[in-house]
Coordinates of C-alpha atoms and ligand atoms in Angstrom, one line a residue:
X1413 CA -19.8 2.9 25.7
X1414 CA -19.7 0.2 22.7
X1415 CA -22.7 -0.2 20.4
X1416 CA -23.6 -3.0 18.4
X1417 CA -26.4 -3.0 15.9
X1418 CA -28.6 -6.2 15.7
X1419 CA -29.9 -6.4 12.2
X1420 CA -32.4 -8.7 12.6
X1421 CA -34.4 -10.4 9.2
X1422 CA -35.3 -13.8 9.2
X1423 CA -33.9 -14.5 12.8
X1424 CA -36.6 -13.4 14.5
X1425 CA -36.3 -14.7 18.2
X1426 CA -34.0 -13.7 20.8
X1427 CA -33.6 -17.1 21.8
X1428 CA -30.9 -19.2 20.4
X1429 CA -29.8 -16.1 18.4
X1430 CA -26.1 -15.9 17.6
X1431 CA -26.2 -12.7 16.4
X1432 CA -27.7 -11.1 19.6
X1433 CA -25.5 -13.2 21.6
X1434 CA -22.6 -11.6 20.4
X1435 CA -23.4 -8.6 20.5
X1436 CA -24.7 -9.0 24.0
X1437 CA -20.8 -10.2 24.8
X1438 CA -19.4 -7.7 23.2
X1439 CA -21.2 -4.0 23.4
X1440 CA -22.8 -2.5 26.4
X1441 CA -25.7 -0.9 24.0
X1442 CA -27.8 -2.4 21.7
X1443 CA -29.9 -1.2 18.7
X1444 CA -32.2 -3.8 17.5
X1445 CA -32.6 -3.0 13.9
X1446 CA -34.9 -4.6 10.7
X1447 CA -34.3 -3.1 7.4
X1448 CA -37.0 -3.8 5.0
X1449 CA -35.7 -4.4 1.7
X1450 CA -37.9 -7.0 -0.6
X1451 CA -35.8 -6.1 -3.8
X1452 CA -32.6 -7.4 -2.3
X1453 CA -34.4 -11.0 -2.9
X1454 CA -34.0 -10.7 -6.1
X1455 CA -37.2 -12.4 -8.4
X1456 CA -38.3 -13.8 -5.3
X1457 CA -39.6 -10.7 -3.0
X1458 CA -41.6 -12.3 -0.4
X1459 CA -45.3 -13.1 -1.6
X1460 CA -48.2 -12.2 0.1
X1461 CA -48.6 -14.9 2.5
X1462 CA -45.5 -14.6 4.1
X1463 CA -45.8 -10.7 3.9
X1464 CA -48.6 -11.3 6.2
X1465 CA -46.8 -13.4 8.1
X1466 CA -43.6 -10.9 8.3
X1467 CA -46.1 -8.8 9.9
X1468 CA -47.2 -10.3 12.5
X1469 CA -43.7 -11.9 13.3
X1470 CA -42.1 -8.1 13.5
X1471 CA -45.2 -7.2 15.9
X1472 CA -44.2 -10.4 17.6
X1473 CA -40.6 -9.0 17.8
X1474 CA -41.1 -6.0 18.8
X1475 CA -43.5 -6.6 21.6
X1476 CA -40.5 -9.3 23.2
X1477 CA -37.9 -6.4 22.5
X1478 CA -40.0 -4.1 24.5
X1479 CA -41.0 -6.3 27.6
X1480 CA -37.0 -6.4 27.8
X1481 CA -36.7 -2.6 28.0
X1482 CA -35.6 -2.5 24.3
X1483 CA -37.5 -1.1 21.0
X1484 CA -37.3 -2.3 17.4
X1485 CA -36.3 0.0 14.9
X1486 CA -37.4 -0.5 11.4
X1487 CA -36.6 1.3 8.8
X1488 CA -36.8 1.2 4.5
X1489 CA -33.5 -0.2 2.7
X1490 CA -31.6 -0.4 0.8
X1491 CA -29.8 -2.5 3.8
X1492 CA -26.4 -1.2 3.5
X1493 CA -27.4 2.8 3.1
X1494 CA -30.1 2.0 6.3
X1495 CA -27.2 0.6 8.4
X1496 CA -24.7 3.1 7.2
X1497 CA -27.4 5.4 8.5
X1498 CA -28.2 3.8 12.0
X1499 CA -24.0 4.0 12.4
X1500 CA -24.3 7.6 12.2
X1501 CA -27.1 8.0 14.4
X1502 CA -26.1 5.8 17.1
X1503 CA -22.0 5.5 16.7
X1504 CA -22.3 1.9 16.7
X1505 CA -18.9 0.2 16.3
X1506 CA -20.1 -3.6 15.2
X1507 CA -23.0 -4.7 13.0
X1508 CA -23.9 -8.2 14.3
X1509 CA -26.5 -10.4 11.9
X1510 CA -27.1 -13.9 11.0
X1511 CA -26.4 -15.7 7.9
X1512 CA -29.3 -16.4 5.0
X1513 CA -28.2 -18.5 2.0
X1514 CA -30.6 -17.4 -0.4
X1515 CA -28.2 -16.8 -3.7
X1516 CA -29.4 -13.2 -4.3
X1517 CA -29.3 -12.7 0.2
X1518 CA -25.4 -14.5 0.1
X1519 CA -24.2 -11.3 -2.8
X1520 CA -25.9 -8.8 -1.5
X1521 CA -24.2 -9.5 2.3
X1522 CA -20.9 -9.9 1.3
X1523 CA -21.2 -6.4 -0.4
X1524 CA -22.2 -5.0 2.4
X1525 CA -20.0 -7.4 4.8
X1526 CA -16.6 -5.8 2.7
X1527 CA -18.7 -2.0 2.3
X1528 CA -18.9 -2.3 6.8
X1529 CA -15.2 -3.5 7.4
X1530 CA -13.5 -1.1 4.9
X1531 CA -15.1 1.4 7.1
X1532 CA -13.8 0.1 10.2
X1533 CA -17.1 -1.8 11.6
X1534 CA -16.8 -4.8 12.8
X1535 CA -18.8 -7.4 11.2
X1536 CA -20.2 -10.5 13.2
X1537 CA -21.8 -13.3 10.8
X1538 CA -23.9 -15.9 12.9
X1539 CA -24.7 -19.2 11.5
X1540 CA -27.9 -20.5 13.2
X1541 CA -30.7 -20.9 10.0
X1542 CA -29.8 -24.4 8.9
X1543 CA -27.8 -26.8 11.0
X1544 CA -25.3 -27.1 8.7
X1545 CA -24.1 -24.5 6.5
X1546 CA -24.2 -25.3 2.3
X1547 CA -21.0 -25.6 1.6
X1548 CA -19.8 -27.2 4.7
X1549 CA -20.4 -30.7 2.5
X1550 CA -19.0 -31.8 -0.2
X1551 CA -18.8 -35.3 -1.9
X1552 CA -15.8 -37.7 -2.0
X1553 CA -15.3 -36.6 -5.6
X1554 CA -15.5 -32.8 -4.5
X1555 CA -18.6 -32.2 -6.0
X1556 CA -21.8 -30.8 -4.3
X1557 CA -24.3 -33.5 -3.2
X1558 CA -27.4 -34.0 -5.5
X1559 CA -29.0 -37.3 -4.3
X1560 CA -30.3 -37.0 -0.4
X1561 CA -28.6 -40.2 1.1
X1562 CA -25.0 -39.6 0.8
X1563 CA -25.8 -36.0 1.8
X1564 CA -27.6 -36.9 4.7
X1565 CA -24.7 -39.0 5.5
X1566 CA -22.2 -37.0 5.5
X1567 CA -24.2 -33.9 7.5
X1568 CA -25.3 -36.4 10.6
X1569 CA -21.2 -36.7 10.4
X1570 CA -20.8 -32.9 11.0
X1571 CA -23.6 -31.8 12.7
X1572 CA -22.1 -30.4 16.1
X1573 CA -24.5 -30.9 19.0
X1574 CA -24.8 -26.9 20.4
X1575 CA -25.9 -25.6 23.6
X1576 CA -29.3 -23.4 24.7
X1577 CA -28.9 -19.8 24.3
X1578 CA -31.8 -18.7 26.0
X1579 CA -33.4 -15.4 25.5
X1580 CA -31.7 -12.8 27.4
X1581 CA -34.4 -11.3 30.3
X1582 CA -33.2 -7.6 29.6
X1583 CA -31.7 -5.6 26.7
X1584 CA -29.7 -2.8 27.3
X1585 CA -32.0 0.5 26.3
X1586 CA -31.5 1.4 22.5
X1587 CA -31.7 5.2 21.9
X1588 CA -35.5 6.7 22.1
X1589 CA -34.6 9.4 19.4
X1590 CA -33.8 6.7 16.9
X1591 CA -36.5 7.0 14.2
X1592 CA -38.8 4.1 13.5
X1593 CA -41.0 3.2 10.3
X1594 CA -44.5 2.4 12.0
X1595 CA -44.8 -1.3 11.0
X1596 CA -48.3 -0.6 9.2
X1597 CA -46.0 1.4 6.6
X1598 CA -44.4 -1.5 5.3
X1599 CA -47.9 -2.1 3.6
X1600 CA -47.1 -6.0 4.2
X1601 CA -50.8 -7.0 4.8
X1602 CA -53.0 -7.2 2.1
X1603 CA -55.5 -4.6 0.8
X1604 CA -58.3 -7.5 0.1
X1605 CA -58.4 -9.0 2.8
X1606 CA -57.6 -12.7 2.0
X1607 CA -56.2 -13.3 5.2
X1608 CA -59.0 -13.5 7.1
X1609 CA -58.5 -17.1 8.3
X1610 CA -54.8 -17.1 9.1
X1611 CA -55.5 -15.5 12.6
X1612 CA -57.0 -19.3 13.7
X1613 CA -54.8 -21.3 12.2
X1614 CA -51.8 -19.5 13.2
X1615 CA -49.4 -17.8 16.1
X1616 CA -46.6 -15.8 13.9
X1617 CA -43.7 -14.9 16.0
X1618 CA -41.5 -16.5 18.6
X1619 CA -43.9 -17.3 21.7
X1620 CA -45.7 -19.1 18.9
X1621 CA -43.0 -21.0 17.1
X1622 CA -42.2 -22.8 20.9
X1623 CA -45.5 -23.5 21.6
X1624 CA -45.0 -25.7 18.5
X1625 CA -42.2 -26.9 19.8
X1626 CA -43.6 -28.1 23.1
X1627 CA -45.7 -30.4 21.0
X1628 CA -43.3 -32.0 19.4
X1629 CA -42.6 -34.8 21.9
X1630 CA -46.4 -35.5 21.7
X1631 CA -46.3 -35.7 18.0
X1632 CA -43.4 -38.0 17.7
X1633 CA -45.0 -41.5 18.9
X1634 CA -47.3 -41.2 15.9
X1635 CA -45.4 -38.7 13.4
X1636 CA -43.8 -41.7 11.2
X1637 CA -47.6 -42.9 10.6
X1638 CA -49.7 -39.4 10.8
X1639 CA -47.4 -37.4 8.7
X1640 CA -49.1 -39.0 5.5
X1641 CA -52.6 -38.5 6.6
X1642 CA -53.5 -34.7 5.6
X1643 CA -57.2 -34.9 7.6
X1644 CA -54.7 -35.5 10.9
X1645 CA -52.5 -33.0 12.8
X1646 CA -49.8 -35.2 12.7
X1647 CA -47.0 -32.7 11.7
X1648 CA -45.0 -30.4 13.6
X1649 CA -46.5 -27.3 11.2
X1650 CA -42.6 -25.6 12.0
X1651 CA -41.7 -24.6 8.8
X1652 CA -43.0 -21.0 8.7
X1653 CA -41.6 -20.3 11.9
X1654 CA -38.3 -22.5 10.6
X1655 CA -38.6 -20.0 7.3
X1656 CA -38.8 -16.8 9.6
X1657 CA -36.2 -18.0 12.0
X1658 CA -38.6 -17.7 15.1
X1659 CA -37.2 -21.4 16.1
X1660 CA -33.6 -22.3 15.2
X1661 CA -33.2 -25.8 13.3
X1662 CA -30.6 -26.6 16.4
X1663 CA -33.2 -26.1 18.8
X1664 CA -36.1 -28.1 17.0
X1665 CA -32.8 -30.9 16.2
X1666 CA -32.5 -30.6 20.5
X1667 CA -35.8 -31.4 21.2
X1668 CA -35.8 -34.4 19.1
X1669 CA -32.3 -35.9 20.9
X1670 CA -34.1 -35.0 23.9
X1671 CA -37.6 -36.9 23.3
X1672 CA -35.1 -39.7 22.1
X1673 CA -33.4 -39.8 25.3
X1674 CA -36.9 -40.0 27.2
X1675 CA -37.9 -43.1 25.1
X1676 CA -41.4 -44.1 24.9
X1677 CA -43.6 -46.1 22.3
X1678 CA -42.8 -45.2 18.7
X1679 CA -40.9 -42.2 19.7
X1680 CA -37.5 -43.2 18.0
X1681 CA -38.9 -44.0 14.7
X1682 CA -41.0 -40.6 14.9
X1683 CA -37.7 -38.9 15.7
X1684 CA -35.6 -40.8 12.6
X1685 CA -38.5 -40.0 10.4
X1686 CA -38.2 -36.2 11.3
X1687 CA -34.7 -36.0 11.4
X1688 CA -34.5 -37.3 8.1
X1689 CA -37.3 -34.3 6.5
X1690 CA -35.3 -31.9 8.8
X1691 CA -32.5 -33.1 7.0
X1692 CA -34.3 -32.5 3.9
X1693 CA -34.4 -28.9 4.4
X1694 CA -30.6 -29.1 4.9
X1695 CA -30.6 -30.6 1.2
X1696 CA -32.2 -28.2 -0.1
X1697 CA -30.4 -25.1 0.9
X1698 CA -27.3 -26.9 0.0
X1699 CA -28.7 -28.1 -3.5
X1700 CA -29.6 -24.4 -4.0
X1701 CA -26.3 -22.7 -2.8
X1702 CA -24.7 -24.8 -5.3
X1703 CA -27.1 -24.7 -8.1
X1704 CA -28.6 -21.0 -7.4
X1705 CA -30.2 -21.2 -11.0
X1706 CA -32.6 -24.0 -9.7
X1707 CA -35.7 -21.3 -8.8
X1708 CA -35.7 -20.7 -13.0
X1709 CA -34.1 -23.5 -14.6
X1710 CA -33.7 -27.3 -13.5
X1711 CA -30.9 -28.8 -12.2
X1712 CA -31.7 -31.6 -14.7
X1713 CA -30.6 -29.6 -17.7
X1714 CA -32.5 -32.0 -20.8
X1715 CA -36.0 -30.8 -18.9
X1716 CA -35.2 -27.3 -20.4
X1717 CA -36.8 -28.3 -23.4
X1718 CA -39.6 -30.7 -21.9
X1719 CA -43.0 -29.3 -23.8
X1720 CA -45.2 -28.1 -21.2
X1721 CA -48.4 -27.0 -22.0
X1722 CA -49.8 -23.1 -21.8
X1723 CA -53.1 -23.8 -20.5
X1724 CA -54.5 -19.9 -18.8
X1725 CA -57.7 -22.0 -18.0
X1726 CA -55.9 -25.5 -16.6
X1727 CA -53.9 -23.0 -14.4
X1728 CA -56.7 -21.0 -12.8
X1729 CA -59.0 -23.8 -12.1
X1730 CA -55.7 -25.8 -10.3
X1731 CA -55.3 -22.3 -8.2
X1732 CA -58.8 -21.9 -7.8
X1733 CA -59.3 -25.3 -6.4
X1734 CA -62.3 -26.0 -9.3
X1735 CA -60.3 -29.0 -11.0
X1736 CA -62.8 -31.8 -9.9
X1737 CA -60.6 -34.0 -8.9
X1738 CA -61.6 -33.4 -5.2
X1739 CA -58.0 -34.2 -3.2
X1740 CA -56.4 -31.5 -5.7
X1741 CA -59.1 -29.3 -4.7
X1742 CA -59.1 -30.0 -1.5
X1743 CA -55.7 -29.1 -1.1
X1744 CA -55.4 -25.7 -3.1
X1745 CA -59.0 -24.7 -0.9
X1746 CA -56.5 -25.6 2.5
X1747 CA -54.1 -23.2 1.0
X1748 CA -55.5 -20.3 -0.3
X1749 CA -57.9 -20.9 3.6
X1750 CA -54.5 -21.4 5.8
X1751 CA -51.3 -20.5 4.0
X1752 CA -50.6 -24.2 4.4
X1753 CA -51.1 -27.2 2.8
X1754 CA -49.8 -30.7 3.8
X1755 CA -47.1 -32.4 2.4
X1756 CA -48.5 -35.3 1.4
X1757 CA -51.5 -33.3 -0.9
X1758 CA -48.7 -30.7 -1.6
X1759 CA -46.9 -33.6 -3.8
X1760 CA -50.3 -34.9 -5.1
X1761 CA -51.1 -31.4 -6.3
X1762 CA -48.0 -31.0 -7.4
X1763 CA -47.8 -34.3 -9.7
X1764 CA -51.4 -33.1 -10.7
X1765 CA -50.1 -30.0 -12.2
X1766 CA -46.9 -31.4 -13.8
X1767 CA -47.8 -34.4 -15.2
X1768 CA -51.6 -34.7 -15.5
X1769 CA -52.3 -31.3 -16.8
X1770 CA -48.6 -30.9 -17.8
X1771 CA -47.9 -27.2 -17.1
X1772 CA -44.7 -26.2 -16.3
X1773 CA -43.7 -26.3 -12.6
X1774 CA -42.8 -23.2 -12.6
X1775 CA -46.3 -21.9 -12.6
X1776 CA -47.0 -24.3 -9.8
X1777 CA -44.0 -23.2 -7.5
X1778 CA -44.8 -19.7 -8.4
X1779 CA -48.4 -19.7 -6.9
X1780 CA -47.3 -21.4 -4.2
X1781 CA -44.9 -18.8 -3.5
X1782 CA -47.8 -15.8 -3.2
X1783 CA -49.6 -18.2 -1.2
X1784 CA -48.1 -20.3 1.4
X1785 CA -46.6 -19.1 4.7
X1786 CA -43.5 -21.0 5.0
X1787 CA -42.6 -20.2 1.5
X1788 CA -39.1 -20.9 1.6
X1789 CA -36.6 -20.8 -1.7
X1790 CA -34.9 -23.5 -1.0
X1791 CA -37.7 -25.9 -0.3
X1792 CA -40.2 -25.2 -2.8
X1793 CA -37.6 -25.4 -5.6
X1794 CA -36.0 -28.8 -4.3
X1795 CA -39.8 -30.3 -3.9
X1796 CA -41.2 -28.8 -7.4
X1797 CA -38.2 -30.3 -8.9
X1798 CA -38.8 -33.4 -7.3
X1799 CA -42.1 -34.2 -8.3
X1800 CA -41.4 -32.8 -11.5
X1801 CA -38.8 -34.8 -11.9
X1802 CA -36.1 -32.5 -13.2
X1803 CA -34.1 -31.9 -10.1
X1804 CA -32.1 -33.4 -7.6
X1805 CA -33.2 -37.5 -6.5
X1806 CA -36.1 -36.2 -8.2
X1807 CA -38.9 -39.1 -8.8
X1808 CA -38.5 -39.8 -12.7
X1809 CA -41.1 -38.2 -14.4
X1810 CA -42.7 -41.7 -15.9
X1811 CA -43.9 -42.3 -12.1
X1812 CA -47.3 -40.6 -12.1
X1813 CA -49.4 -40.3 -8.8
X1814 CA -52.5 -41.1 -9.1
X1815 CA -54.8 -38.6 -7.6
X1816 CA -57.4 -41.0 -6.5
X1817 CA -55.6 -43.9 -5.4
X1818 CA -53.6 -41.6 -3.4
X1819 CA -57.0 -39.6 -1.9
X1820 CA -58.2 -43.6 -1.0
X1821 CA -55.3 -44.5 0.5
X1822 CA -54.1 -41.3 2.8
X1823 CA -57.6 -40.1 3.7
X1824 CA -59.1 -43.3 3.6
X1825 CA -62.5 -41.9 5.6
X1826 CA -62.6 -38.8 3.4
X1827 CA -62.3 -36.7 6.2
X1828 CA -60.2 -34.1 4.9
X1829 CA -62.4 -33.8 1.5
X1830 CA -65.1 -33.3 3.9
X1831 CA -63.7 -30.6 5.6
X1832 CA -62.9 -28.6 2.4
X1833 CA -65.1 -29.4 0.1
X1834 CA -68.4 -29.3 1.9
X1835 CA -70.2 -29.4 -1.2
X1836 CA -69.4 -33.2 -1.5
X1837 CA -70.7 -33.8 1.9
X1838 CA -74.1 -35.8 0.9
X1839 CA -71.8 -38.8 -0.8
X1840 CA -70.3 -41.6 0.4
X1841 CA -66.9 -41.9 1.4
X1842 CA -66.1 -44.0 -1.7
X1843 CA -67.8 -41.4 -4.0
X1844 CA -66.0 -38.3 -2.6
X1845 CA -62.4 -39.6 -4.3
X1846 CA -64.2 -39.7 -7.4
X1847 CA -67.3 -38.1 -7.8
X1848 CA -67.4 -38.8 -11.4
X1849 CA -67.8 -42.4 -10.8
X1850 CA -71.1 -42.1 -8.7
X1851 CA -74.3 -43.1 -10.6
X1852 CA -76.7 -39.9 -11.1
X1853 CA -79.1 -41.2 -8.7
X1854 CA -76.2 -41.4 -6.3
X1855 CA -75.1 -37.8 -7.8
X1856 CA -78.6 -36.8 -7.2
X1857 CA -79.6 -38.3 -3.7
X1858 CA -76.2 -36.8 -2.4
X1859 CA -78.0 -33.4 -4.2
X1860 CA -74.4 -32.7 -6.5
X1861 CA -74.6 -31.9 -10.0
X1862 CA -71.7 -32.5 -11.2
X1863 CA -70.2 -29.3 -13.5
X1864 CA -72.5 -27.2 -11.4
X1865 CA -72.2 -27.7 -7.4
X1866 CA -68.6 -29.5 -8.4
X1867 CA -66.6 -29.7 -11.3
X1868 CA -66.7 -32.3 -14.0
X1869 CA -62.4 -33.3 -13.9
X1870 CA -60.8 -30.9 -15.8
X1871 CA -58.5 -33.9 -17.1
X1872 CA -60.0 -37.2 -17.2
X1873 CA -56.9 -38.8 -15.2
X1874 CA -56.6 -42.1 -17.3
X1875 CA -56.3 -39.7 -20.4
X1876 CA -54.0 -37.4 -18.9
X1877 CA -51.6 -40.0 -17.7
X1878 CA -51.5 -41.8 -20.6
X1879 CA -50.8 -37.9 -22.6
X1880 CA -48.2 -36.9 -19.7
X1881 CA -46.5 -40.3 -20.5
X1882 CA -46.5 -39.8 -24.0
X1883 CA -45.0 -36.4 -24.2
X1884 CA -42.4 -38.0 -22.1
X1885 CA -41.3 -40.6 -24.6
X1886 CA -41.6 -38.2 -27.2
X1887 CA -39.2 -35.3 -25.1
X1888 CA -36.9 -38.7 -24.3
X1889 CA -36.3 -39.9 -28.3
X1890 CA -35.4 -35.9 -29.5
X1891 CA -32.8 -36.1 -26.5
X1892 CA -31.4 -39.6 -28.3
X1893 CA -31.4 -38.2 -32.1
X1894 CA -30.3 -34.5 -30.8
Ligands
LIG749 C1 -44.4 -29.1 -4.2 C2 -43.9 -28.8 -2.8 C3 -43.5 -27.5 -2.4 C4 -43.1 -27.3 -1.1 N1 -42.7 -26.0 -0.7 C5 -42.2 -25.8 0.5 C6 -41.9 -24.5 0.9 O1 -42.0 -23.5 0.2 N2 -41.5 -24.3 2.2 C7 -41.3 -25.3 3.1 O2 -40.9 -25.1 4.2 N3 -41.6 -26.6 2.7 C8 -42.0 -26.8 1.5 N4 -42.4 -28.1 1.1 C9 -42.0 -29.2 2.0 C10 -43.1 -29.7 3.0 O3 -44.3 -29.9 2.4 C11 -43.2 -28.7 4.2 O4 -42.0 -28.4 4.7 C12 -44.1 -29.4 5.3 O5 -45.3 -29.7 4.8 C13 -44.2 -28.4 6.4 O6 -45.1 -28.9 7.4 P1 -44.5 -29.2 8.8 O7 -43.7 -28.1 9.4 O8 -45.6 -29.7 9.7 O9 -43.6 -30.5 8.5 P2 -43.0 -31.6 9.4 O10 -43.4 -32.9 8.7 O11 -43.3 -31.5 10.8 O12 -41.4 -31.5 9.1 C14 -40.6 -30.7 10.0 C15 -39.8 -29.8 9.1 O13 -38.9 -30.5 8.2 C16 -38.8 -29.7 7.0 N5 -39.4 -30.5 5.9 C17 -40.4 -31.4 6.0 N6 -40.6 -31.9 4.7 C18 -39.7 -31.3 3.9 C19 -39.4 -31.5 2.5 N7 -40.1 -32.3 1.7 N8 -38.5 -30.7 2.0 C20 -37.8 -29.8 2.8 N9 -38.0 -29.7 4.1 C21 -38.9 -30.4 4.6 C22 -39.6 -28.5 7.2 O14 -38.8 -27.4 7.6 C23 -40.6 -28.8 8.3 O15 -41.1 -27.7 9.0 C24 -42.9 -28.4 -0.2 C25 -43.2 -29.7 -0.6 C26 -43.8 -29.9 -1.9 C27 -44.1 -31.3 -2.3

């Protein structure tokens, strides 16, 4: 009788899973197995969001496990002392897992990769989080990529089309006697209950992550267009599940090919669009395997001494959603409500933060971090980066969005305001991008008073563009005389 543990952690599906594949083919007992260890992250333990998420995703988990005769165990790390454990319990002979790229994930597996094989278990490493793995590209000149195109380029060139694994329909019975943490001792949901909204706007877990998926060939005829408009449900909303692993990247690349193949209206330029911010997310772990010091320090290495403001009040009021300029607040409402918040008011409030208010990103990709579901290392450094304009292809940081233009021209019907910032309701659409330009009987028939219902702007955008640029210069003529 062979036994192989399956160390699940952010792979958490049965379909499409190397790991359990393997071990499938190659042991005759299984032990599924999650070790909860937040410090082996490093600085970046998950944040609250996705420690809600984490919850439901293992209940998620477990529940498939046990309709297929098998049982989750979970248990406290640290990893490698948890699985040396389980191999004593169980007399496992293989330790089967899939690969995370995280810098601080990378060390602490190879540690306990070498700590396994000295002791003569075999050690299966699956490769199914990205669709390419981060060092599998390199530049002609040998170097890792830091501008998108050429990288995308060269990963279509080695992306290998792979086949369905489905999800095995039994499990070989794991042990009973094996000891399992109760899930509610992981203390992953919060005390204040915060989370109260995530139930509706969210399915964590596998049966969830493919009912997404399912949509996707519905979405693609209009995703090139509906991707930019926030008030629309125009986007595949994968990239929690993506994050946790409840959907493999080859599977959501498969469904793509496949709505290709079927051809309809719009459908291939949908499917080039989301190939390419799929490809994105490729970037990203690659630009972060290579430059792990990215999360604290830009890529761009002049930005270390760019002068950011300290500003306790700028910061609370952009967290708080209370910075009266209503798309910023709109958006940071949609994510402290969901978890989420679209791409397209992600980078507005982003740019808002950076360059209007100029506070350091960090602050921004920090908040972001406690707050949003698919937090995800890789991606929320590349993108605060971006719009900072300190990383990789970043946009230079001269190029300001402006808030309101943007607001007019992606929720052009004020839809989205509406829905998050009810308090706005009573004014026209042309008012509600810029309350501070409606006349007071305006003001007052729509029954706001502005710095009481809704915030006089916390930075008059004209002045705040015209400081953000300044500072700029300023930053740009010490580099020259330095
Ligand atoms: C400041 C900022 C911070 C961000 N932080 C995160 C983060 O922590 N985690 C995260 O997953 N995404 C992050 N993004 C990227 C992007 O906003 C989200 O991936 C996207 O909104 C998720 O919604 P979706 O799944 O419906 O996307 P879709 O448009 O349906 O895209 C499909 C998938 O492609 C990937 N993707 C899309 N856009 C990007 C992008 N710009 N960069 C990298 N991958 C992308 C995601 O995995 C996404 O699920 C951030 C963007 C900005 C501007």
């Amino acid at each position: 009788m062979t036994t192989a543990l399956v160390w699940f952690r952010r792979d958490l599906r049965l379909t499409d899973n190397a790991a359990l594949g393997h071990a499938l083919k190659t042991a005759n007992r299984i032990v599924p197995v999650y070790v909860y260890a937040p410090e082996e992250d490093g600085d970046w333990a998950p944040g609250g969001a996705s420690r809600w998420w984490l919850h439901h995703s293992l209940t998620a988990l477990s529940e498939s496990l046990a309709q297929r005769g098998s049982r989750l165990v979970i248990r406290l790390g640290p990893s490698l002392e948890a699985l040396h454990q389980l191999i004593r319990e169980t007399g496992a002979s293989s330790v089967c897992f899939n690969r995370l790229y995280e810098p601080a994930r990378l060390t602490h597996d190879r540690a306990i990769e070498q700590a396994l094989t000295a002791q003569g278990v075999h050690v299966y490493a699956g490769h199914g989080h990205l669709l390419i793995e981060p060092w599998a590209t390199q530049s002609q000149s040998g170097s890792p990529y830091r501008v998108y195109t050429p990288y995308a380029r060269s990963a279509r060139m080695r992306l290998v089309a792979s086949s369905p694994q489905p999800a095995p329909r039994a499990l070989p019975l794991s042990p009973s006697r094996l000891i399992s943490l109760p899930l509610r001792e992981l203390g992953l949901r919060p005390r204040i209950r915060w989370d109260a909204a995530f139930d509706r706007h969210w399915q964590p877990g596998e049966t969830g992550a493919l009912r997404r998926l399912r949509q996707l060939s519905e979405r693609l005829p209009n995703y090139a267009r509906d991707r930019d408009r926030p008030a629309t449900d125009g986007t595949t909303h994968l990239s929690p599940h993506l994050h946790f692993g409840e959907v493999a990247p080859q599977q959501v690349w498969r469904a793509v090919q496949q709505a290709k193949a079927e051809v309809r209206t719009g459908v291939l330029h949908g499917a080039d669009v989301l190939e390419r911010e799929l490809l994105w997310r490729e970037f990203a772990h690659h630009v972060l395997h290579h430059y792990p010091q990215t999360p604290d320090r830009p890529l761009d290495k002049r930005f270390a001494k760019f002068p950011w403001r300290r500003s306790k009040t700028l910061l609370t009021a952009w967290q708080r959603g209370e910075t009266g300029i209503p798309i910023v607040d709109a958006g940071m409402r949609e994510l402290w409500e969901t978890g989420y918040m679209h791409n397209r008011v992600r980078m507005i409030v982003a740019s808002f933060l950076a360059k209007h208010a100029r506070l350091d990103w960090r602050q921004g990709a920090r908040w972001f971090w406690d707050t949003l579901v698919d937090a995800d290392l890789a991606n929320n450094t590349l993108n605060w980066q971006w719009v900072a304009g300190c990383g990789a292809d970043a946009a230079p940081y001269f190029r300001i969005f402006n808030p309101e233009l943007q607001s007019r021209k992606f929720d052009p019907q004020a839809e989205y305001l509406r829905r998050w910032l009810p308090e706005l309701g009573g004014l026209a659409i042309k008012q509600m991008h810029a309350p501070w330009r409606a006349t007071t009987s305006d003001l007052h028939a729509a029954g706001v008073r502005l710095g009481h219902d809704y915030p006089q702007p916390i930075v008059e955008l004209a002045k705040g563009r015209a400081a953000a640029l300044e500072a700029f210069q300023d930053w740009r003529s010490t580099l020259h005389t330095a």
